[in-house]
Each structure stands twice: as C-alpha cells, then as structure tokens.
Short mmCIF file of N, CA and C in Angstrom, two decimals:
data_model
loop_
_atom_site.label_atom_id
_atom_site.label_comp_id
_atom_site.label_asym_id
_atom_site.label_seq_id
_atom_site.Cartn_x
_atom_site.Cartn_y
_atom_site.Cartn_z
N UNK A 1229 36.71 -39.52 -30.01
CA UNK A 1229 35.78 -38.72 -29.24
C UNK A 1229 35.47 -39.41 -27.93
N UNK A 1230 35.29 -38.56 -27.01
CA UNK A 1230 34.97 -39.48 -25.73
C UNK A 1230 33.30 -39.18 -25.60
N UNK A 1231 33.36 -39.84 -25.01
CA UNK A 1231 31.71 -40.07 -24.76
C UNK A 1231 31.47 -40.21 -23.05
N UNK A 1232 30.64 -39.19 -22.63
CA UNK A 1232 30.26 -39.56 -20.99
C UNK A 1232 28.86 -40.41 -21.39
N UNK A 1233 29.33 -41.39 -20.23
CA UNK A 1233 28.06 -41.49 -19.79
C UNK A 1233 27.62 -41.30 -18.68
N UNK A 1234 26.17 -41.53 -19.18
CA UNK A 1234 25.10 -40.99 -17.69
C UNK A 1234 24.11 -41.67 -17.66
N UNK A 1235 23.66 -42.20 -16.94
CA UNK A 1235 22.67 -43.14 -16.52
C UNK A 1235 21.23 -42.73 -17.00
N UNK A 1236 20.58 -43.45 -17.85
CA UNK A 1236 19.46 -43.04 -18.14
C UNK A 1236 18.18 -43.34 -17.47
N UNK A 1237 17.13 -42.82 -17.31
CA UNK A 1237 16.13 -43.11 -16.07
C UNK A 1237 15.64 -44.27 -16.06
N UNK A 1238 15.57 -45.91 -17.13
CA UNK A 1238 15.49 -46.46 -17.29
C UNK A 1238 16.89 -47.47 -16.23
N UNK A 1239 17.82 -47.08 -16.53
CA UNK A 1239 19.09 -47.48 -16.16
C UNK A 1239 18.65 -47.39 -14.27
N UNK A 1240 18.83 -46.13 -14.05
CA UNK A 1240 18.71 -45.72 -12.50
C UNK A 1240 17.50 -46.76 -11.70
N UNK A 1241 16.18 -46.88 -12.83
CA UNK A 1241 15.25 -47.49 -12.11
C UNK A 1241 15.46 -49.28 -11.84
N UNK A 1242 15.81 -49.72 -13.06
CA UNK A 1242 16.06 -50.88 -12.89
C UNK A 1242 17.53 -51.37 -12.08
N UNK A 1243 18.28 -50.51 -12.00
CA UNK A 1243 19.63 -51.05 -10.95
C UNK A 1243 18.92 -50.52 -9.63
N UNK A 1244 18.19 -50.21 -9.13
CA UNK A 1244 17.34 -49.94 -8.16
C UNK A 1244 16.64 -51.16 -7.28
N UNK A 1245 15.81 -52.17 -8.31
CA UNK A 1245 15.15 -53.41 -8.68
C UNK A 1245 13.82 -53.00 -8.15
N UNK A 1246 13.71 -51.63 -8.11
CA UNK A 1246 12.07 -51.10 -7.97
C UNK A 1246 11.56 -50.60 -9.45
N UNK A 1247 11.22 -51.03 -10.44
CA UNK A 1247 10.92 -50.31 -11.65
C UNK A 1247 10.10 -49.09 -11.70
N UNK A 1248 9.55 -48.85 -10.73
CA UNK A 1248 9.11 -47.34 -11.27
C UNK A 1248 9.48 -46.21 -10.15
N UNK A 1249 10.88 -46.43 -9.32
CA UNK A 1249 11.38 -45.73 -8.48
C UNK A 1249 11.44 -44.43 -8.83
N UNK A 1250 12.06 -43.94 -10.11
CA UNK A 1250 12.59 -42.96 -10.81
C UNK A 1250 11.16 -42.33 -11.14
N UNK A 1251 10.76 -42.86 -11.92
CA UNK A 1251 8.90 -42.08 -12.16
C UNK A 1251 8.30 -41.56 -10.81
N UNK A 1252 8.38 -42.58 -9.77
CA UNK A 1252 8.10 -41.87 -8.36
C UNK A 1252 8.61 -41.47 -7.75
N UNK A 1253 9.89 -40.77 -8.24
CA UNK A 1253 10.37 -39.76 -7.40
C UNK A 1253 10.36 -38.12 -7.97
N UNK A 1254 10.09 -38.86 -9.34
CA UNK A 1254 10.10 -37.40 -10.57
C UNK A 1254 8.29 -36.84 -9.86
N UNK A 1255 7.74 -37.54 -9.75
CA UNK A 1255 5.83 -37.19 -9.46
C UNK A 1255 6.18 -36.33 -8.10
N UNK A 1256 6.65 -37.23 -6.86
CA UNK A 1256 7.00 -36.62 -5.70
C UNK A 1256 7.28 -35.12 -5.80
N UNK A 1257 8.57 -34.84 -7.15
CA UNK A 1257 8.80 -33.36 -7.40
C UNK A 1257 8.10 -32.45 -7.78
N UNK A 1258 7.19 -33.10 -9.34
CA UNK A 1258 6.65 -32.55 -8.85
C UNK A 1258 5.16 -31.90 -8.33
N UNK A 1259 4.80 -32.85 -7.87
CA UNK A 1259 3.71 -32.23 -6.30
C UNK A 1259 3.74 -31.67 -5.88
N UNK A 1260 5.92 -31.86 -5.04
CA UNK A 1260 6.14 -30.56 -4.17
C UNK A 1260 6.29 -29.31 -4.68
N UNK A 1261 6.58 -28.87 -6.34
CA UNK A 1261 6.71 -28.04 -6.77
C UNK A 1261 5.17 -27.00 -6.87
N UNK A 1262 3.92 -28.07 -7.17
CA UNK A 1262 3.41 -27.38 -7.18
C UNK A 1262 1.97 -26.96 -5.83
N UNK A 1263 2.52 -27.78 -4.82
CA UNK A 1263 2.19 -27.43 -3.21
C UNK A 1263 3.10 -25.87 -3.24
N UNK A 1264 4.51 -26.26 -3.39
CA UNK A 1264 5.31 -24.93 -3.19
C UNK A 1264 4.76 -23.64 -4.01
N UNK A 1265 4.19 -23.69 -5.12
CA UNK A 1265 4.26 -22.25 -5.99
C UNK A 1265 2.66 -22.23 -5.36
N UNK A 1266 2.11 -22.77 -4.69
CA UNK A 1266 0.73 -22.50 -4.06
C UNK A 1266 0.49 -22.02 -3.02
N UNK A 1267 1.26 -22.53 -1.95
CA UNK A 1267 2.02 -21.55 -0.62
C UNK A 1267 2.42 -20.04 -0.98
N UNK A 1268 3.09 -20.30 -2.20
CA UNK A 1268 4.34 -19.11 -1.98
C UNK A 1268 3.07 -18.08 -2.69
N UNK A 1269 2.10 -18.34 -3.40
CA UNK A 1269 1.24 -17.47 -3.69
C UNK A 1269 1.63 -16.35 -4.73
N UNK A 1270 2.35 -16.42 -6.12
CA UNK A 1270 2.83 -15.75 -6.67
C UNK A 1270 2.36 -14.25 -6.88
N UNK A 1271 1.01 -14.12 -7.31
CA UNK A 1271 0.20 -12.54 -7.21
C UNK A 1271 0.15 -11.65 -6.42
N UNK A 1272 0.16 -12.38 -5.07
CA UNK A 1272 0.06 -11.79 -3.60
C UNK A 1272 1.51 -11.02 -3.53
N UNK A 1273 2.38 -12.48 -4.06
CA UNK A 1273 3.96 -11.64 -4.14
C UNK A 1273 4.42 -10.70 -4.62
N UNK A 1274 3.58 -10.86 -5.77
CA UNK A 1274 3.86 -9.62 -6.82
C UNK A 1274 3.72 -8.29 -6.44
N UNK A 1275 2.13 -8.12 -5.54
CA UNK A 1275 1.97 -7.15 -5.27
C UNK A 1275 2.42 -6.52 -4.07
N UNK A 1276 2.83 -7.28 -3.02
CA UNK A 1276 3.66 -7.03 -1.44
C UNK A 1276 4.72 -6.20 -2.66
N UNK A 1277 5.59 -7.06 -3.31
CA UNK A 1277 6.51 -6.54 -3.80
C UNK A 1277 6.93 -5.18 -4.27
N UNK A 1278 5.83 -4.83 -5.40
CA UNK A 1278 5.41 -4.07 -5.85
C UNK A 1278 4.98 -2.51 -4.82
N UNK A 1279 4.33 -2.91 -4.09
CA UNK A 1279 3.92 -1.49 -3.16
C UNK A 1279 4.80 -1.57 -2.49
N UNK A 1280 6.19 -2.50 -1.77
CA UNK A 1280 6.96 -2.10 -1.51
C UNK A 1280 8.10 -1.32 -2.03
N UNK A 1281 7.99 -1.68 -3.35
CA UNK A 1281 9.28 -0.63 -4.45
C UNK A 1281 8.64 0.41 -4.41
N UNK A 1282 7.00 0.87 -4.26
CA UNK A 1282 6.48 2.15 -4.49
C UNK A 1282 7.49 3.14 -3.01
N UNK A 1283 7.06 2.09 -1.85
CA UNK A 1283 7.27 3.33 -0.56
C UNK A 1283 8.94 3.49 -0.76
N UNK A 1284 9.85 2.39 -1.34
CA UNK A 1284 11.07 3.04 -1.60
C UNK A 1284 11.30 4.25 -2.52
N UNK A 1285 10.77 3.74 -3.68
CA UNK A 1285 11.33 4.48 -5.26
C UNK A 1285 10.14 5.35 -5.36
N UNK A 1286 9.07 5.24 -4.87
CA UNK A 1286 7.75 6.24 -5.30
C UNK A 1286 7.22 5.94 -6.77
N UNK A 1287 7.93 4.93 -7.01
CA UNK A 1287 7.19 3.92 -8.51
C UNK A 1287 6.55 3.03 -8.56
N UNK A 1288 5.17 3.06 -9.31
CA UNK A 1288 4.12 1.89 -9.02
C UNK A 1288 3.72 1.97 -10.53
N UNK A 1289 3.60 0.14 -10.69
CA UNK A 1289 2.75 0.09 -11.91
C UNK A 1289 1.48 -0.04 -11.75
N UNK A 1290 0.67 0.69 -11.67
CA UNK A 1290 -0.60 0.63 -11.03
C UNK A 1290 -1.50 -0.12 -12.29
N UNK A 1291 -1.47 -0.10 -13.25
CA UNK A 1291 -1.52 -0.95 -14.61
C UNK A 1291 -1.33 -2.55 -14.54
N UNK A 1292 0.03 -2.38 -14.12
CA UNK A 1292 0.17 -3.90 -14.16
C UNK A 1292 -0.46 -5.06 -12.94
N UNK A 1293 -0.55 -4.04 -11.61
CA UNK A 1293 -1.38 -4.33 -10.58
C UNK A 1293 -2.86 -4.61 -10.79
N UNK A 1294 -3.73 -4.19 -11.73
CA UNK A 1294 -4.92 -4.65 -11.91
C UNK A 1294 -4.77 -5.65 -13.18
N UNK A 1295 -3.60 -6.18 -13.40
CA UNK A 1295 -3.98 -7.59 -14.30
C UNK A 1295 -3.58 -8.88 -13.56
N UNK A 1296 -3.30 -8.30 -11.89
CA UNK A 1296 -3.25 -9.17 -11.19
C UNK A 1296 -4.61 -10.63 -11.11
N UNK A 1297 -4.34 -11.32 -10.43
CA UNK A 1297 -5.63 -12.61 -10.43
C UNK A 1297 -6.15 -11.70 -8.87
N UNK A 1298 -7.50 -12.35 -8.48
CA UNK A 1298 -7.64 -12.14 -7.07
C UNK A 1298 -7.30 -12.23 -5.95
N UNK A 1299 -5.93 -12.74 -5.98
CA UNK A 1299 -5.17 -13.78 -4.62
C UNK A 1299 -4.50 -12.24 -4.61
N UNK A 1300 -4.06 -11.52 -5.52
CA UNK A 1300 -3.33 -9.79 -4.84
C UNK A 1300 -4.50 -8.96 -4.07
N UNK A 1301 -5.98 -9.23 -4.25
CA UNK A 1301 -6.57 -8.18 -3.75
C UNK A 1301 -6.30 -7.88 -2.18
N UNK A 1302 -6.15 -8.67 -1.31
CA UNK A 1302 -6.09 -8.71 0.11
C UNK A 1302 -4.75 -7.68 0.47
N UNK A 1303 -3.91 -7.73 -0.37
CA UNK A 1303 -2.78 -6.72 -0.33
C UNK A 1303 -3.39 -5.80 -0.84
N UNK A 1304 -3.78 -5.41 -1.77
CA UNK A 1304 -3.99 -4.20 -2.70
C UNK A 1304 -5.13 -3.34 -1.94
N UNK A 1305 -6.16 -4.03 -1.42
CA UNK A 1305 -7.14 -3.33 -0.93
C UNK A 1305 -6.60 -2.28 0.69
N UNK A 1306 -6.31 -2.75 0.98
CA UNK A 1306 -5.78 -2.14 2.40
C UNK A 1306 -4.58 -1.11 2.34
N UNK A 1307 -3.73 -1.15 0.68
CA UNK A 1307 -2.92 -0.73 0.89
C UNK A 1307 -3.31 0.55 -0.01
N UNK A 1308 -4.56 1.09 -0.56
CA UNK A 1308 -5.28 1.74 -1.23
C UNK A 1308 -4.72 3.42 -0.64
N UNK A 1309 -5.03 3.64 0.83
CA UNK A 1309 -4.75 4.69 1.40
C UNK A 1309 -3.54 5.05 1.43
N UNK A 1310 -2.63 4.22 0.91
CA UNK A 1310 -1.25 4.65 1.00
C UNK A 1310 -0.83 5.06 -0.60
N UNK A 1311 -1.38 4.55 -1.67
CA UNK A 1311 -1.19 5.04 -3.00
C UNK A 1311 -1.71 6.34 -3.29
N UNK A 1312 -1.07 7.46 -3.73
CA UNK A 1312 -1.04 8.82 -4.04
C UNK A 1312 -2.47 8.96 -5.00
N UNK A 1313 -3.80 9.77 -4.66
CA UNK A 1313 -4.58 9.93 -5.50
C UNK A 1313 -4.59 10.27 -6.75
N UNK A 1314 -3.26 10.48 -7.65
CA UNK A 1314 -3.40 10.57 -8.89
C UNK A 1314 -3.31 9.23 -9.86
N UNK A 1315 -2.90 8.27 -8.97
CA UNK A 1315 -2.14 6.89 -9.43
C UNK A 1315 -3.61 6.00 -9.05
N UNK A 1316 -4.36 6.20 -8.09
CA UNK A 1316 -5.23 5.52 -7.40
C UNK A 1316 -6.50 5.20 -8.47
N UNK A 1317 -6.90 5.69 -9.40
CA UNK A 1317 -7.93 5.84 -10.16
C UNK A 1317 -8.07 4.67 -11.11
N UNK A 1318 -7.08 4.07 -11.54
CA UNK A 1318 -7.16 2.75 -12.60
C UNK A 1318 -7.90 1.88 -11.78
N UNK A 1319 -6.88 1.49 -10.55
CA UNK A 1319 -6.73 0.45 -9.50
C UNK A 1319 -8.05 0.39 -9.07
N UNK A 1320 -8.81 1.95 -8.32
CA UNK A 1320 -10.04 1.94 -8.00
C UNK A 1320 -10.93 1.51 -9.40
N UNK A 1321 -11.06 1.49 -10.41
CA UNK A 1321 -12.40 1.02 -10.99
C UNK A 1321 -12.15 -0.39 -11.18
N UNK A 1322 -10.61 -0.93 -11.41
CA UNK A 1322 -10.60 -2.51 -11.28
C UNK A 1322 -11.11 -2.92 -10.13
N UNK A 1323 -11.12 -2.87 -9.18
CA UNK A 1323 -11.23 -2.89 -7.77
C UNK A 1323 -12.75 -2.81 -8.31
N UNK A 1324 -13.84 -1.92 -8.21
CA UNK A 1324 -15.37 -1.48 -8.58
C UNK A 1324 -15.39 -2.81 -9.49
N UNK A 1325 -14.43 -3.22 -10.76
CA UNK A 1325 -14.98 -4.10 -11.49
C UNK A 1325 -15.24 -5.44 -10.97
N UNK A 1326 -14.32 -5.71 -9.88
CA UNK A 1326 -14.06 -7.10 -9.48
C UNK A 1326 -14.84 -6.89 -8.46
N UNK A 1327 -15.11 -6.46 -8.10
CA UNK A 1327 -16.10 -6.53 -6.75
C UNK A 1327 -17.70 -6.60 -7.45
N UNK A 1328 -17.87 -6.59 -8.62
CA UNK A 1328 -18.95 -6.45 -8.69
C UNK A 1328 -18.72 -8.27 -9.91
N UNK A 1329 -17.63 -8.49 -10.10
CA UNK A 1329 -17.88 -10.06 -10.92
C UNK A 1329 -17.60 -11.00 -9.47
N UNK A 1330 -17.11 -10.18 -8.32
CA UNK A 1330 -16.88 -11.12 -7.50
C UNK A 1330 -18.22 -11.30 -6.34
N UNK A 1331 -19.64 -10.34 -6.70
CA UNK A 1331 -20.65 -10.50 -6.31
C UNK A 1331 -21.67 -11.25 -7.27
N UNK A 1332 -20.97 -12.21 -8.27
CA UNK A 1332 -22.22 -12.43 -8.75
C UNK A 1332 -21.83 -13.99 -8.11
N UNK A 1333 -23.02 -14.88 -8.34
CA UNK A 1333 -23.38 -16.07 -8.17
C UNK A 1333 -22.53 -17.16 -8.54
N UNK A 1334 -21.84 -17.43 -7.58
CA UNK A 1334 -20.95 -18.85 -8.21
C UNK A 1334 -20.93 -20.12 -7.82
N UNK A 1335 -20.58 -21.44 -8.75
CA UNK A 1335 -21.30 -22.85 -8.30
C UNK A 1335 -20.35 -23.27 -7.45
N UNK A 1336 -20.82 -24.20 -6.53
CA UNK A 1336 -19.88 -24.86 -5.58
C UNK A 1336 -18.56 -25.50 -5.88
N UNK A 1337 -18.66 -25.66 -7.27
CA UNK A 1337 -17.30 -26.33 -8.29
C UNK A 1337 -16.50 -25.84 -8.49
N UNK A 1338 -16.86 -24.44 -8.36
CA UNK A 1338 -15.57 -22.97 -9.13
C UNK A 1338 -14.99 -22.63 -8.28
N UNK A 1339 -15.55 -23.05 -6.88
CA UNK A 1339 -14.69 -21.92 -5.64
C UNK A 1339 -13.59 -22.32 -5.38
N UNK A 1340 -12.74 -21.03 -4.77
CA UNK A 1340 -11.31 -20.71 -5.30
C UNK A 1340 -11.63 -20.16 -4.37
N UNK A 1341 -10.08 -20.09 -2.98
CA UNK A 1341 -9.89 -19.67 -1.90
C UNK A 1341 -9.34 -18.28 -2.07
N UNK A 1342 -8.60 -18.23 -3.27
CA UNK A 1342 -8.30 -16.69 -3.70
C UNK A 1342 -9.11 -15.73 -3.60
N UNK A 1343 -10.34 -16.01 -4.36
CA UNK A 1343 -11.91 -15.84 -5.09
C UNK A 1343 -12.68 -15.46 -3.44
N UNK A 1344 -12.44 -16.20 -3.00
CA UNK A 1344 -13.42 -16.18 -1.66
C UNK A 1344 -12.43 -14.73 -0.15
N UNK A 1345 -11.43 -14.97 -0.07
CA UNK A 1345 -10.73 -13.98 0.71
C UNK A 1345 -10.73 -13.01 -0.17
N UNK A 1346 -10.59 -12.19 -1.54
CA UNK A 1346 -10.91 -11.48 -2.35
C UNK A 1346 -12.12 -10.81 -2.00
N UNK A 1347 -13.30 -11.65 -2.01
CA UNK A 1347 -14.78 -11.15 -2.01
C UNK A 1347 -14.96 -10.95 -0.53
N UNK A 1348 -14.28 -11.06 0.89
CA UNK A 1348 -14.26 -10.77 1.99
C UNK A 1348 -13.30 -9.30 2.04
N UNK A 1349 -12.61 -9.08 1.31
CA UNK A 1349 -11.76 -8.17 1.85
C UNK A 1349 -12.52 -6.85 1.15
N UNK A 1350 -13.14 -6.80 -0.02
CA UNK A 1350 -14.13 -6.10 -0.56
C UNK A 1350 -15.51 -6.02 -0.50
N UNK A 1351 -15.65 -6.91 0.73
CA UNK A 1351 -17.47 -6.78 1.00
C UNK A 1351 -16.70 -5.40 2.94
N UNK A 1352 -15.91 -5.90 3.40
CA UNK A 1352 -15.31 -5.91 4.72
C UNK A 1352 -15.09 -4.47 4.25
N UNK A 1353 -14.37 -3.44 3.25
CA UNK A 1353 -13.72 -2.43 2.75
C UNK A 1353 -14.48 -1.47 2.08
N UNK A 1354 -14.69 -0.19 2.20
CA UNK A 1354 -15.73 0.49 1.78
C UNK A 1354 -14.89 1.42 0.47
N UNK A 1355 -15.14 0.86 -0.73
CA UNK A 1355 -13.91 1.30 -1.62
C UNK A 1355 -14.19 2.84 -1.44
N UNK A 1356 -15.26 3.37 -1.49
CA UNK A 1356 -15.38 4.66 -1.49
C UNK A 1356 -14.94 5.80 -0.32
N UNK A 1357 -14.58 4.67 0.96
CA UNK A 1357 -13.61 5.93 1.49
C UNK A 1357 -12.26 6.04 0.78
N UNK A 1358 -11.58 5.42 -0.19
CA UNK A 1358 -10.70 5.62 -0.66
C UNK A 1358 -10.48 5.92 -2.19
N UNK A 1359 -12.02 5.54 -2.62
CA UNK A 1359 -11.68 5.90 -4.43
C UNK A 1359 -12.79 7.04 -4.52
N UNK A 1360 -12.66 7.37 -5.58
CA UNK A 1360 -14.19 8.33 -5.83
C UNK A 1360 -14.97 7.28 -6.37
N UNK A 1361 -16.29 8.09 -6.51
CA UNK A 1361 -17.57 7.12 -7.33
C UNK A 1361 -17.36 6.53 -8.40
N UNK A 1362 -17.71 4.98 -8.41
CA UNK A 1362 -17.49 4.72 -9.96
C UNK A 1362 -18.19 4.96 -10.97
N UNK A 1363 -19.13 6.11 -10.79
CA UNK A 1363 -19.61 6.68 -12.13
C UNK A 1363 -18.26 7.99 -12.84
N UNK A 1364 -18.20 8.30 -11.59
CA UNK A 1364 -16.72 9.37 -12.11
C UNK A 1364 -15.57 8.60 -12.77
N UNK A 1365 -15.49 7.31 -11.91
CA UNK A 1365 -14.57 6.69 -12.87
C UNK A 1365 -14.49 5.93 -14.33
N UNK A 1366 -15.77 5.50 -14.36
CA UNK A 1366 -15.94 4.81 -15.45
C UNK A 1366 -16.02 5.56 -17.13
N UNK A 1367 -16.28 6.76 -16.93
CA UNK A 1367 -15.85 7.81 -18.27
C UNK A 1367 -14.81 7.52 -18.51
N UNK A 1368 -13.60 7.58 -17.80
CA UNK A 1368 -12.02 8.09 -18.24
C UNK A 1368 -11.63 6.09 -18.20
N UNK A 1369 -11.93 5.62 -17.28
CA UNK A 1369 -11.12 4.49 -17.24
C UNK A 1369 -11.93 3.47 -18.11
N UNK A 1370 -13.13 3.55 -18.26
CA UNK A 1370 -14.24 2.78 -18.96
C UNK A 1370 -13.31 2.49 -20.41
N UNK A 1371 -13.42 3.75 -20.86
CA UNK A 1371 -12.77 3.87 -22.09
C UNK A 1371 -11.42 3.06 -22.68
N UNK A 1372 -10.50 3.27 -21.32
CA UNK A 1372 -9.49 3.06 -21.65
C UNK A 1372 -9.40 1.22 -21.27
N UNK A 1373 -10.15 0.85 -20.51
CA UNK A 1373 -10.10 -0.66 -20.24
C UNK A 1373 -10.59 -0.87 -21.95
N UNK A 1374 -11.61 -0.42 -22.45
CA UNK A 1374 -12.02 -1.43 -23.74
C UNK A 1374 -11.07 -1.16 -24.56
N UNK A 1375 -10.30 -0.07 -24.26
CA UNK A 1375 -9.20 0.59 -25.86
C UNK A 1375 -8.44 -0.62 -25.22
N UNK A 1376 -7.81 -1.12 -24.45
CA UNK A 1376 -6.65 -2.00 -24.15
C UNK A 1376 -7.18 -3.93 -24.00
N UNK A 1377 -8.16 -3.74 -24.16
CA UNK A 1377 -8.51 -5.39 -24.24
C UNK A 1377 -8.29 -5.99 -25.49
#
C-alpha cells in the first residue's frame, strides 16, 4: 500500500522554527472569514436577492422574508410599494411587529447596528402608506403567526 504523506500542522509549524505559525495563520482565517460574512451581510442579501427574483419571475416568498433578522429591513421597507397588495399583508404585520419590539427600550450592551438602521428605516417610513391598519391585519395574520410558532 502506498501511503502519502502530508505534513501535519505540528510538522509545518515546527520546520518553520516559529511554533505557533500555523495556529496564527489558521486565527488570521478565521477573523477574515468572519469580518467577510459581516460585510457581505447575509439577510440583506437574501432579501436584495429575493425581490429581485420577484421583478423577474413575479415570485416572492413573502413568508420566508419575515423570518429574516433586522439587517433585511432597510431593503424590505422601501421596497414595500413595489410588492403586489395581495402578497403585502404577512410582510406588513411583521413589519407592525418589529417596529413595535424595535421601539421598546434597549441596554447599551445589546446594540446591534442591524437593530439600530432597522429602527431608523421604520421610525423614517410611514408603514401605513403602504400596508393597511394593523388592527385589520392582526385577525387573519395574528392567527396564523401563533398557528406557525
């Protein structure tokens, strides 16, 4: 049988004659990995994404869009007038829900830049030129948020 070998991270660090070269270059990765998936803003992506397959295909998961985190609202909110009023109704009472957990009181420890451009783009946005009242909504969608939790 042949056997490869391959240098084990022990091996790499000490023919190096820095012993913890290999450990500090694995940390370096990843840092940058997770600087990178923080930039790239995955939710935000989701949802650019997402309302862009709508204006192609005219298909939206408007469902899966409100189990977004808050870092999608800044997309989602603005792009409200462009989603067809029959589809618009989930989205609007998530939207009513989060705007109203994203008005309550929070400690200086918790804040989250997501959290904070979220609660600007919905203090800045008057949901009701674009949704109906959330007493109209909360019958039909009320229901169906607790049937699905």
């Amino acid at each position: 049988l042949w056997r490869v070998r391959t240098p084990s991270a022990e091996h790499l660090s000490f023919r190096t004659g820095i012993p913890g070269h290999f450990a500090f270059g694995v940390f370096l990765a990843c840092i940058g990995f997770i600087t990178t998936l923080n930039l790239i803003n995955p939710d935000r992506f989701i949802a650019t994404q997402n309302l862009a397959r709508r204006e192609r295909t005219g298909d939206l998961d408007g469902y899966y869009l409100t189990t977004l985190s808050e870092d999608a609202l800044p997309v989602l909110v603005p792009a409200l007038s462009t989603i067809p009023e029959n589809e618009r109704g989930l989205l609007c009472y998530e939207l009513y829900e989060r705007q109203a957990q994203l008005d309550e009181p929070e400690r200086w420890m918790s804040f989250n830049i997501g959290r904070h451009e979220a609660r600007q783009t919905l203090n800045n946005t008057n949901l009701q030129t674009h949704c109906p009242a959330v007493e109209d909504l909360q019958d039909i969608y009320g229901l169906f948020r607790s049937l699905i939790r």
